[in-house]
XYZ file of C-alpha atoms in Angstrom:
212
model
C 42.769 0.623 62.093
C 39.657 -1.181 63.191
C 37.140 -2.724 60.843
C 34.508 -0.020 61.414
C 36.847 2.742 60.271
C 37.893 0.679 57.236
C 34.284 0.283 56.099
C 33.689 4.011 56.489
C 36.746 4.801 54.399
C 35.629 2.403 51.631
C 32.136 3.871 51.532
C 33.583 7.380 51.333
C 35.870 6.337 48.493
C 32.978 4.752 46.562
C 30.856 7.889 46.979
C 33.724 10.073 45.742
C 34.198 7.853 42.691
C 30.471 7.943 41.857
C 30.327 11.695 42.179
C 33.398 12.017 39.992
C 31.859 9.790 37.330
C 28.591 11.730 37.335
C 30.434 15.039 37.180
C 32.545 13.832 34.263
C 29.475 12.704 32.315
C 27.724 16.014 32.918
C 30.838 17.871 31.767
C 30.873 15.763 28.570
C 27.269 16.622 27.861
C 27.967 20.318 28.387
C 30.995 20.334 26.095
C 29.261 18.341 23.310
C 26.212 20.694 23.155
C 23.826 17.765 23.459
C 20.613 19.127 24.964
C 19.446 17.327 28.058
C 15.729 16.614 28.419
C 15.030 18.752 25.334
C 12.267 16.938 23.438
C 12.542 16.796 19.642
C 9.275 17.582 17.872
C 8.985 15.344 14.810
C 5.871 16.332 12.781
C 3.930 13.409 11.377
C 1.771 13.805 8.239
C 2.042 17.574 8.364
C 1.623 19.386 5.035
C 4.649 21.167 3.724
C 4.430 24.885 4.047
C 4.555 26.433 0.599
C 4.525 30.004 -0.533
C 2.060 30.772 -3.330
C 2.656 33.942 -5.239
C -0.489 35.892 -5.894
C -1.037 36.520 -9.620
C -0.370 40.069 -10.661
C -3.524 41.515 -12.142
C -2.804 43.664 -15.142
C -5.094 46.639 -15.667
C -7.659 45.880 -18.346
C -7.705 48.082 -21.387
C -11.007 49.883 -21.585
C -12.389 49.840 -25.100
C -14.762 52.649 -25.866
C -17.581 51.504 -28.129
C -19.196 54.353 -29.979
C -22.699 53.551 -31.172
C -23.150 54.292 -34.852
C -26.344 55.050 -36.696
C -27.254 53.977 -40.215
C -26.235 56.323 -43.016
C -27.200 56.615 -46.692
C -24.975 54.720 -49.157
C -24.158 57.723 -51.346
C -23.107 61.311 -50.769
C -26.090 63.604 -51.449
C -28.181 60.474 -51.925
C -31.686 60.645 -53.340
C -34.209 57.834 -53.019
C -35.283 56.889 -56.548
C -37.376 53.903 -55.496
C -38.634 53.606 -51.898
C -39.232 50.590 -49.679
C -42.716 49.094 -50.021
C -44.886 49.309 -46.920
C -48.640 49.200 -46.417
C -48.258 51.975 -43.851
C -47.127 54.400 -46.570
C -49.346 56.499 -48.797
C -50.808 55.085 -52.009
C -48.404 57.143 -54.114
C -45.414 55.809 -52.148
C -46.701 52.254 -52.494
C -47.050 52.653 -56.256
C -43.527 54.113 -56.458
C -42.240 51.049 -54.597
C -43.593 48.578 -57.172
C -41.112 47.037 -59.632
C -42.288 45.802 -63.023
C -40.153 43.195 -64.734
C -41.302 41.297 -67.824
C -44.935 42.015 -67.071
C -44.694 40.894 -63.407
C -45.114 43.422 -60.596
C -43.265 42.980 -57.330
C -42.945 44.997 -54.142
C -39.557 46.588 -53.519
C -38.149 45.362 -50.197
C -34.971 47.378 -50.542
C -34.262 51.060 -51.147
C -32.742 52.405 -54.378
C -30.445 55.413 -54.091
C -28.829 57.630 -56.735
C -26.628 60.714 -56.582
C -25.728 63.452 -59.040
C -22.427 64.198 -57.297
C -20.881 60.818 -56.461
C -21.093 57.212 -57.567
C -18.937 55.860 -54.715
C -21.010 53.469 -52.630
C -20.443 53.821 -48.874
C -20.961 51.175 -46.207
C -24.151 52.146 -44.382
C -22.820 50.399 -41.253
C -19.620 48.750 -40.050
C -19.382 45.018 -40.548
C -17.717 42.050 -42.218
C -18.060 41.114 -45.874
C -19.818 37.737 -46.129
C -20.308 37.443 -49.880
C -19.187 39.049 -53.122
C -20.911 37.933 -56.316
C -22.138 38.887 -59.757
C -25.715 38.399 -60.874
C -26.686 38.940 -64.498
C -30.061 40.293 -63.399
C -29.232 42.318 -60.279
C -25.625 43.199 -61.103
C -22.620 42.955 -58.789
C -23.537 42.531 -55.141
C -21.975 42.637 -51.700
C -23.428 41.020 -48.579
C -22.210 42.286 -45.193
C -23.003 41.249 -41.637
C -23.367 44.351 -39.467
C -24.154 43.226 -35.939
C -27.591 41.630 -36.086
C -28.288 43.207 -39.480
C -27.548 41.652 -42.868
C -27.010 44.352 -45.492
C -26.975 43.583 -49.221
C -25.791 46.037 -51.880
C -26.864 45.363 -55.477
C -26.590 47.070 -58.870
C -22.879 47.812 -58.442
C -20.746 48.686 -61.435
C -17.620 47.543 -59.565
C -16.628 46.146 -56.159
C -13.610 47.162 -54.072
C -13.865 44.700 -51.142
C -13.333 40.973 -50.641
C -14.942 38.270 -48.519
C -13.691 38.459 -44.932
C -12.823 42.158 -45.050
C -13.755 44.191 -41.984
C -15.381 47.391 -43.187
C -15.988 50.593 -41.270
C -19.063 52.693 -41.749
C -18.510 55.189 -44.559
C -15.795 53.149 -46.303
C -16.079 53.001 -50.085
C -17.052 49.443 -51.034
C -17.871 49.882 -54.728
C -19.368 52.059 -57.448
C -23.054 52.391 -58.285
C -24.237 51.066 -61.629
C -27.169 49.663 -63.580
C -28.795 46.252 -63.840
C -31.356 44.433 -65.938
C -33.968 44.238 -63.188
C -34.223 48.013 -62.664
C -33.484 48.988 -66.254
C -35.620 52.138 -66.077
C -33.367 53.560 -63.366
C -30.066 55.232 -64.146
C -26.935 54.540 -62.103
C -28.005 53.640 -58.584
C -27.402 51.241 -55.706
C -30.060 48.914 -54.323
C -29.702 48.288 -50.563
C -31.554 45.563 -48.651
C -31.491 45.406 -44.835
C -32.632 42.247 -43.065
C -32.834 41.163 -39.434
C -34.258 37.851 -38.221
C -35.866 37.209 -41.609
C -37.563 40.627 -41.795
C -36.880 43.332 -44.368
C -36.354 46.816 -42.992
C -36.678 50.209 -44.644
C -33.172 51.727 -44.764
C -34.607 55.179 -45.494
C -36.555 54.977 -42.235
C -33.566 53.583 -40.323
C -31.531 56.595 -41.444
C -34.237 59.168 -40.694
C -34.971 57.580 -37.309
C -31.224 57.547 -36.537
C -31.441 53.868 -35.682
C -28.398 52.560 -33.824
C -26.560 49.650 -35.423
C -26.247 46.831 -32.873
């Protein structure tokens, strides 16, 4: 064999070995499931994806508010002393004057009496703020009814306590007598105030004023 043929044989053998090595490596990669030239995407400073559950909105209960109007404090009530007002007639103004120990004062409440019942009714719904006894005006109850402050005086007895929530028409006491209105028989004296002003309950009832 000449030298030229020997060199050719060696080159051929080297090429075969290289191809065999490359083929073996490729077969290894195939069998080991290692992806070739498959870039791996590594996120940097990416926020984590989170799932936020939307709050379940419960249906709101609809509360029906029925507007109430002032009522008289006694069944079959009769006004025995009216509220004093300069807009009333002279006779009504005179009837609304209270004389006590020689001193005359205007009546800024309304006095009611009844021949059929002595149970005093709440003229409006509200919360009892005060319960007290006064030697001159008798037992009294003070209630807050919305923006109105309602005071009941000349009570023979009281059937509510401070903090009680009272509905309109509930019995809160019994009408009686007191030393200030000694000329009147059993009655209840009711004072209505709002923002420092006295209001005529008789007019509130006749005008069907809404309690608010």
